[in-house]
């Protein structure tokens, strides 16, 4: 039976990054519980160095940790893992326009280049904003680099589909993966699949609401807006190096065309090359949920949205009890079960502002 | 009939005499200005194939066959070729005097040639029109514009069955027995599916019994509705979108309908796999089952000589029926080394030349519109030819892939079955059950049971799900997918017979200017476009997709390659606006808790924008120090603004300084706040 300091359960790149940093930087023994074929799935999240967020402490922390994360990502996967972007943000409802105005004033303080664009006839009721100086993470080089890096960091990986987990009274966690048995001091649930599989229903209901997301890949398209966001609908569209658009949103699949037409101009509508719908667990207040569930050594680290990869090194530090004062203050206020409710939506990223169409 | 007619002679009670056509009722119609002749009961596609037009157009200079899975959508000329009035060539019956136009673009190479030769060329082509001269890539969305049309009406039933084959009919019967309202959606002009292809003569009578029973149970009370010529397009949230061709006495019309079922049985059957060899979609090459369907329903058959190559026993019987009507079967070859099949024994008795352990390694067009067919040893991967034949047509069967398209759209999963080299369904979807070949049934009896089981499961019964694809007694299992060799430059080898048009070819150059400019070729890469199930399966067989990821690849990438267009139901129409006096969700707890929307006085009259942060001191400027934010009424001359303030700021009547860039503006609480 192998023993680990941490078992990280999650199949997205953020989970892998947290696992790798815990092992490489903080010298922890780490087991990664992941879906080995998740890498073939369509991208479900755009990762940006500057996320859309209305909470100043979120922006403040991301801006502090982003340079370190950028250096690390480039060391890991080469310079091509990051590319400069100037996302076009489109909002339609009065509430979302006000939220973006709020963000605009904060961005000025933080020295970020964000501007309100003039409305024109084609934009209708929509208000558009341009954010400059943003770095976007490219999936392809990152996915190619992660396996070797995890291997070199000595991380053992097991298939989430074969895993069962038991938490003991003393807090230890037993993990059975096929024929193998493992023990971990801490279990970190780092994506919706892991949280559903290994979390307690009550814990989940307290901090998360359920929803559906849709991911779409298009055939190559020529567009003047390679990165477009519509936060009301969780809509993110970003062009891949091969010209395809990766799109995710929290709307019915039939509504994707409307959002694309609103914010991704092209000579002809992009043609669908792939699509999947997937269940989501969204933090009730739209912000991250990080920390230990009550009476257990089971932690959660979810809801970082566009900032996930840039927050990764800081999350690993927090889990390893080596966080800076700012990080400690920020993450400790995001602990699970700390009185969140549907009304406490303080951050703009990661969840829609308002009720989605059925 | 015209001299170029590709019809089998009529012989009473022979299977390939054309069950759906009335040879006493000839008719004429035009397509793109060219005149065609046919019979009452013909589909547009069967008529033009019968007249010898068997080519869709050119891809990279090579002709590509017109087929049951690759044909252009058309519209009535009187409808001004409106895409919203599009008709499916394979499902639409012809009418006398009908004038049709194709909705696929002309083939660029044909246009160039036509412009060069001029009107004389057209006249010449009218005498013998082997090709529609359309661009196969131009049908977007494939298979027709209806792919993206809104449903004109909704039909509700207790049970909706997709597929009117044996399993679908059995499921419908089971539903009717429970007193349910049942609706069957069937692509073809009549129900019955492929029972005559996969089964023996005795199955024909059993099928008729099944259909008769169904009508007896559902007919009198009007609980049974059968929608033929109707193709299910998508399945999401329990609603099936389907395109229906209505063909009463007048001109045919097409429309999209919605079908909502409390329970849904998917019994769409199997897709025929295309063996992989250079020239596998040349005119004259056709799937054995497709050839069977055209011959049985419409009596359509190309030429007088044929070679058949199969990896599946069922395809063998095509040779018997064709030989029965005077077609010369030059050779019946089987990919398997020692296949055991009753059909094979019958073929021997017919005196058909048989060979086993052979596969097609290449095909080329030769004069008189014949094909030069090279056969090689199945056991050899070199693609070396051991025998060459020339025939009017080559019928091939590479085995079967369950048609899981709708299953995937409904959220169903799939896994790769290594033994059968196919994707098979896995997991469950609430309210939906698979039946027939998709549920592992092959024989008539298994399909009947599979349909019954599906309904029992949906009705809460406990029935074990089988996915073993049982093989009928005395029949060998299907052989592996026949793969010849990678084609040389200038040759095409397609991975499937449909609109996908993905070819087996060396990876395109990925670097350099040529790679960047060659957009069309790059779009052939699996990373860049939607794929069909057979294309995914072929790529697994060719080692281009790992078997363990095939299920995910199929469920995510086997989608209709429709354009992402605006629909009438914009999501923003559903988004409720937050009233101005209600605290928006994103501001809750933003300023320490107890946030409220309050009215403030802007005595200075200087402008403050919505979004300006409010501080307690003019020296504060960090957003974390803010105690509120302007939310409305922020015009310079209004005198009042609304703002969101935290509980402490309201309780303490804090000093309020709004910061608009470098400018600060003093605000006061209104008297009634």
Tab-separated table of N, CA and C in Angstrom, chain A residues 62-139:
chain	number	residue	atom	x	y	z
A	62	UNK	N	-4.930	37.846	-8.503
A	62	UNK	CA	-4.544	37.289	-9.811
A	62	UNK	C	-3.410	38.105	-10.413
A	63	UNK	N	-3.522	39.414	-10.302
A	63	UNK	CA	-2.463	40.254	-10.891
A	63	UNK	C	-1.128	40.053	-10.182
A	64	UNK	N	-1.187	39.724	-8.898
A	64	UNK	CA	0.071	39.462	-8.167
A	64	UNK	C	0.698	38.138	-8.589
A	65	UNK	N	-0.145	37.103	-8.781
A	65	UNK	CA	0.421	35.766	-9.042
A	65	UNK	C	0.605	35.477	-10.536
A	66	UNK	N	-0.008	36.286	-11.396
A	66	UNK	CA	0.039	35.980	-12.831
A	66	UNK	C	1.458	35.975	-13.412
A	67	UNK	N	2.319	36.941	-13.073
A	67	UNK	CA	3.664	36.903	-13.667
A	67	UNK	C	4.412	35.607	-13.356
A	68	UNK	N	4.307	35.161	-12.100
A	68	UNK	CA	4.956	33.898	-11.723
A	68	UNK	C	4.357	32.734	-12.526
A	69	UNK	N	3.013	32.734	-12.639
A	69	UNK	CA	2.348	31.647	-13.380
A	69	UNK	C	2.750	31.666	-14.852
A	70	UNK	N	2.842	32.861	-15.428
A	70	UNK	CA	3.251	32.959	-16.838
A	70	UNK	C	4.654	32.388	-17.046
A	71	UNK	N	5.559	32.748	-16.142
A	71	UNK	CA	6.937	32.230	-16.266
A	71	UNK	C	6.940	30.706	-16.154
A	72	UNK	N	6.160	30.216	-15.189
A	72	UNK	CA	6.125	28.768	-14.981
A	72	UNK	C	5.537	28.048	-16.205
A	73	UNK	N	4.428	28.578	-16.721
A	73	UNK	CA	3.777	27.919	-17.874
A	73	UNK	C	4.715	27.893	-19.078
A	74	UNK	N	5.459	28.959	-19.281
A	74	UNK	CA	6.378	28.992	-20.423
A	74	UNK	C	7.555	28.048	-20.219
A	75	UNK	N	7.993	27.929	-18.973
A	75	UNK	CA	9.078	26.977	-18.688
A	75	UNK	C	8.579	25.546	-18.925
A	76	UNK	N	7.329	25.330	-18.563
A	76	UNK	CA	6.755	23.993	-18.686
A	76	UNK	C	6.497	23.605	-20.148
A	77	UNK	N	5.905	24.519	-20.913
A	77	UNK	CA	5.406	24.129	-22.239
A	77	UNK	C	5.908	25.023	-23.372
A	78	UNK	N	6.911	25.847	-23.075
A	78	UNK	CA	7.472	26.689	-24.127
A	78	UNK	C	6.721	27.999	-24.276
A	79	UNK	N	7.354	28.900	-25.014
A	79	UNK	CA	6.793	30.244	-25.131
A	79	UNK	C	5.424	30.227	-25.818
A	80	UNK	N	5.231	29.218	-26.690
A	80	UNK	CA	3.983	29.197	-27.461
A	80	UNK	C	2.767	28.870	-26.597
A	81	UNK	N	2.969	28.500	-25.332
A	81	UNK	CA	1.821	28.171	-24.484
A	81	UNK	C	1.004	29.417	-24.148
A	82	UNK	N	1.610	30.577	-24.266
A	82	UNK	CA	0.888	31.824	-24.004
A	82	UNK	C	0.848	32.667	-25.260
A	83	UNK	N	-0.261	33.295	-25.491
A	83	UNK	CA	-0.279	34.278	-26.565
A	83	UNK	C	-1.079	35.494	-26.118
A	84	UNK	N	-0.710	36.618	-26.669
A	84	UNK	CA	-1.371	37.863	-26.277
A	84	UNK	C	-2.768	37.911	-26.861
A	85	UNK	N	-3.661	38.484	-26.106
A	85	UNK	CA	-5.043	38.568	-26.580
A	85	UNK	C	-5.655	39.881	-26.106
A	86	UNK	N	-6.663	40.309	-26.830
A	86	UNK	CA	-7.429	41.498	-26.442
A	86	UNK	C	-8.906	41.124	-26.500
A	87	UNK	N	-9.386	40.398	-25.486
A	87	UNK	CA	-10.756	39.880	-25.552
A	87	UNK	C	-11.803	40.977	-25.768
A	88	UNK	N	-12.791	40.637	-26.585
A	88	UNK	CA	-13.971	41.484	-26.755
A	88	UNK	C	-15.023	40.960	-25.790
A	89	UNK	N	-15.464	41.822	-24.896
A	89	UNK	CA	-16.477	41.413	-23.922
A	89	UNK	C	-17.803	42.054	-24.321
A	90	UNK	N	-18.809	41.241	-24.498
A	90	UNK	CA	-20.129	41.748	-24.893
A	90	UNK	C	-21.125	41.442	-23.779
A	91	UNK	N	-21.874	42.458	-23.385
A	91	UNK	CA	-22.923	42.239	-22.380
A	91	UNK	C	-24.214	42.860	-22.898
A	92	UNK	N	-25.319	42.262	-22.511
A	92	UNK	CA	-26.607	42.713	-23.047
A	92	UNK	C	-27.531	43.303	-21.990
A	93	UNK	N	-27.635	42.658	-20.858
A	93	UNK	CA	-28.621	43.109	-19.872
A	93	UNK	C	-28.094	44.332	-19.126
A	94	UNK	N	-29.013	45.094	-18.540
A	94	UNK	CA	-28.628	46.293	-17.797
A	94	UNK	C	-27.714	45.926	-16.636
A	95	UNK	N	-28.019	44.823	-15.973
A	95	UNK	CA	-27.216	44.414	-14.827
A	95	UNK	C	-25.788	44.102	-15.247
A	96	UNK	N	-25.671	43.380	-16.357
A	96	UNK	CA	-24.326	43.015	-16.799
A	96	UNK	C	-23.555	44.243	-17.269
A	97	UNK	N	-24.258	45.201	-17.875
A	97	UNK	CA	-23.574	46.436	-18.294
A	97	UNK	C	-23.034	47.169	-17.068
A	98	UNK	N	-23.855	47.198	-16.005
A	98	UNK	CA	-23.405	47.868	-14.775
A	98	UNK	C	-22.225	47.129	-14.150
A	99	UNK	N	-22.293	45.815	-14.194
A	99	UNK	CA	-21.201	45.021	-13.618
A	99	UNK	C	-19.899	45.298	-14.373
A	100	UNK	N	-19.998	45.389	-15.693
A	100	UNK	CA	-18.793	45.666	-16.473
A	100	UNK	C	-18.292	47.086	-16.205
A	101	UNK	N	-19.226	48.022	-15.981
A	101	UNK	CA	-18.815	49.393	-15.658
A	101	UNK	C	-18.065	49.421	-14.334
A	102	UNK	N	-18.555	48.643	-13.405
A	102	UNK	CA	-17.903	48.500	-12.101
A	102	UNK	C	-16.478	47.974	-12.289
A	103	UNK	N	-16.386	46.970	-13.132
A	103	UNK	CA	-15.083	46.338	-13.392
A	103	UNK	C	-14.139	47.322	-14.096
A	104	UNK	N	-14.719	48.116	-14.981
A	104	UNK	CA	-13.922	49.091	-15.732
A	104	UNK	C	-13.223	50.065	-14.776
A	105	UNK	N	-13.971	50.531	-13.790
A	105	UNK	CA	-13.379	51.483	-12.842
A	105	UNK	C	-12.312	50.818	-11.989
A	106	UNK	N	-12.507	49.560	-11.651
A	106	UNK	CA	-11.464	48.865	-10.880
A	106	UNK	C	-10.237	48.616	-11.742
A	107	UNK	N	-10.477	48.284	-13.001
A	107	UNK	CA	-9.357	48.006	-13.898
A	107	UNK	C	-8.461	49.229	-14.030
A	108	UNK	N	-9.092	50.410	-14.038
A	108	UNK	CA	-8.295	51.642	-14.130
A	108	UNK	C	-7.327	51.723	-12.960
A	109	UNK	N	-7.817	51.413	-11.778
A	109	UNK	CA	-6.931	51.464	-10.609
A	109	UNK	C	-5.787	50.463	-10.753
A	110	UNK	N	-6.106	49.267	-11.217
A	110	UNK	CA	-5.077	48.222	-11.301
A	110	UNK	C	-4.166	48.404	-12.516
A	111	UNK	N	-4.403	49.466	-13.284
A	111	UNK	CA	-3.531	49.740	-14.425
A	111	UNK	C	-3.794	48.847	-15.616
A	112	UNK	N	-4.982	48.256	-15.678
A	112	UNK	CA	-5.308	47.377	-16.814
A	112	UNK	C	-5.939	48.201	-17.928
A	113	UNK	N	-5.635	47.799	-19.150
A	113	UNK	CA	-6.201	48.505	-20.292
A	113	UNK	C	-7.572	47.907	-20.610
A	114	UNK	N	-8.587	48.648	-20.225
A	114	UNK	CA	-9.944	48.189	-20.521
A	114	UNK	C	-10.735	49.398	-20.989
A	115	UNK	N	-11.441	49.266	-22.080
A	115	UNK	CA	-12.190	50.418	-22.595
A	115	UNK	C	-13.584	49.997	-23.039
A	116	UNK	N	-14.487	50.975	-22.916
A	116	UNK	CA	-15.843	50.759	-23.395
A	116	UNK	C	-15.874	51.145	-24.868
A	117	UNK	N	-16.396	50.280	-25.712
A	117	UNK	CA	-16.425	50.566	-27.139
A	117	UNK	C	-17.712	51.280	-27.503
A	118	UNK	N	-17.638	52.108	-28.531
A	118	UNK	CA	-18.849	52.792	-28.983
A	118	UNK	C	-19.854	51.762	-29.496
A	119	UNK	N	-21.098	51.981	-29.163
A	119	UNK	CA	-22.121	51.078	-29.705
A	119	UNK	C	-22.393	51.447	-31.148
A	120	UNK	N	-22.705	50.459	-31.925
A	120	UNK	CA	-23.096	50.745	-33.304
A	120	UNK	C	-24.395	50.011	-33.608
A	121	UNK	N	-24.867	50.193	-34.804
A	121	UNK	CA	-26.172	49.632	-35.156
A	121	UNK	C	-26.190	48.114	-35.002
A	122	UNK	N	-25.065	47.484	-35.373
A	122	UNK	CA	-25.041	46.016	-35.351
A	122	UNK	C	-25.039	45.468	-33.929
A	123	UNK	N	-24.597	46.279	-32.974
A	123	UNK	CA	-24.503	45.739	-31.621
A	123	UNK	C	-25.847	45.758	-30.888
A	124	UNK	N	-26.843	46.483	-31.415
A	124	UNK	CA	-28.168	46.488	-30.797
A	124	UNK	C	-28.103	46.995	-29.370
A	125	UNK	N	-28.701	46.229	-28.438
A	125	UNK	CA	-28.692	46.621	-27.030
A	125	UNK	C	-27.365	46.311	-26.362
A	126	UNK	N	-26.514	45.594	-27.050
A	126	UNK	CA	-25.308	45.109	-26.397
A	126	UNK	C	-24.309	46.240	-26.156
A	127	UNK	N	-23.582	46.117	-25.081
A	127	UNK	CA	-22.478	47.027	-24.782
A	127	UNK	C	-21.191	46.213	-24.903
A	128	UNK	N	-20.197	46.815	-25.532
A	128	UNK	CA	-18.960	46.064	-25.750
A	128	UNK	C	-17.788	46.730	-25.054
A	129	UNK	N	-16.896	45.896	-24.581
A	129	UNK	CA	-15.685	46.356	-23.907
A	129	UNK	C	-14.494	45.630	-24.515
A	130	UNK	N	-13.361	46.299	-24.501
A	130	UNK	CA	-12.124	45.681	-24.975
A	130	UNK	C	-11.142	45.627	-23.802
A	131	UNK	N	-10.576	44.462	-23.579
A	131	UNK	CA	-9.554	44.316	-22.544
A	131	UNK	C	-8.242	44.028	-23.251
A	132	UNK	N	-7.214	44.793	-22.954
A	132	UNK	CA	-5.924	44.584	-23.640
A	132	UNK	C	-4.877	44.063	-22.673
A	133	UNK	N	-3.809	43.544	-23.250
A	133	UNK	CA	-2.679	43.083	-22.444
A	133	UNK	C	-2.939	41.778	-21.708
A	134	UNK	N	-3.834	40.968	-22.254
A	134	UNK	CA	-4.182	39.694	-21.603
A	134	UNK	C	-3.368	38.564	-22.238
A	135	UNK	N	-2.957	37.612	-21.439
A	135	UNK	CA	-2.318	36.399	-21.951
A	135	UNK	C	-3.337	35.261	-21.905
A	136	UNK	N	-3.455	34.539	-23.011
A	136	UNK	CA	-4.349	33.378	-23.030
A	136	UNK	C	-3.508	32.113	-23.144
A	137	UNK	N	-3.920	31.079	-22.433
A	137	UNK	CA	-3.150	29.831	-22.418
A	137	UNK	C	-3.606	28.953	-23.577
A	138	UNK	N	-2.659	28.447	-24.348
A	138	UNK	CA	-2.939	27.532	-25.458
A	138	UNK	C	-2.986	26.102	-24.926
A	139	UNK	N	-4.086	25.417	-25.223
A	139	UNK	CA	-4.274	24.060	-24.699
A	139	UNK	C	-3.253	23.073	-25.244
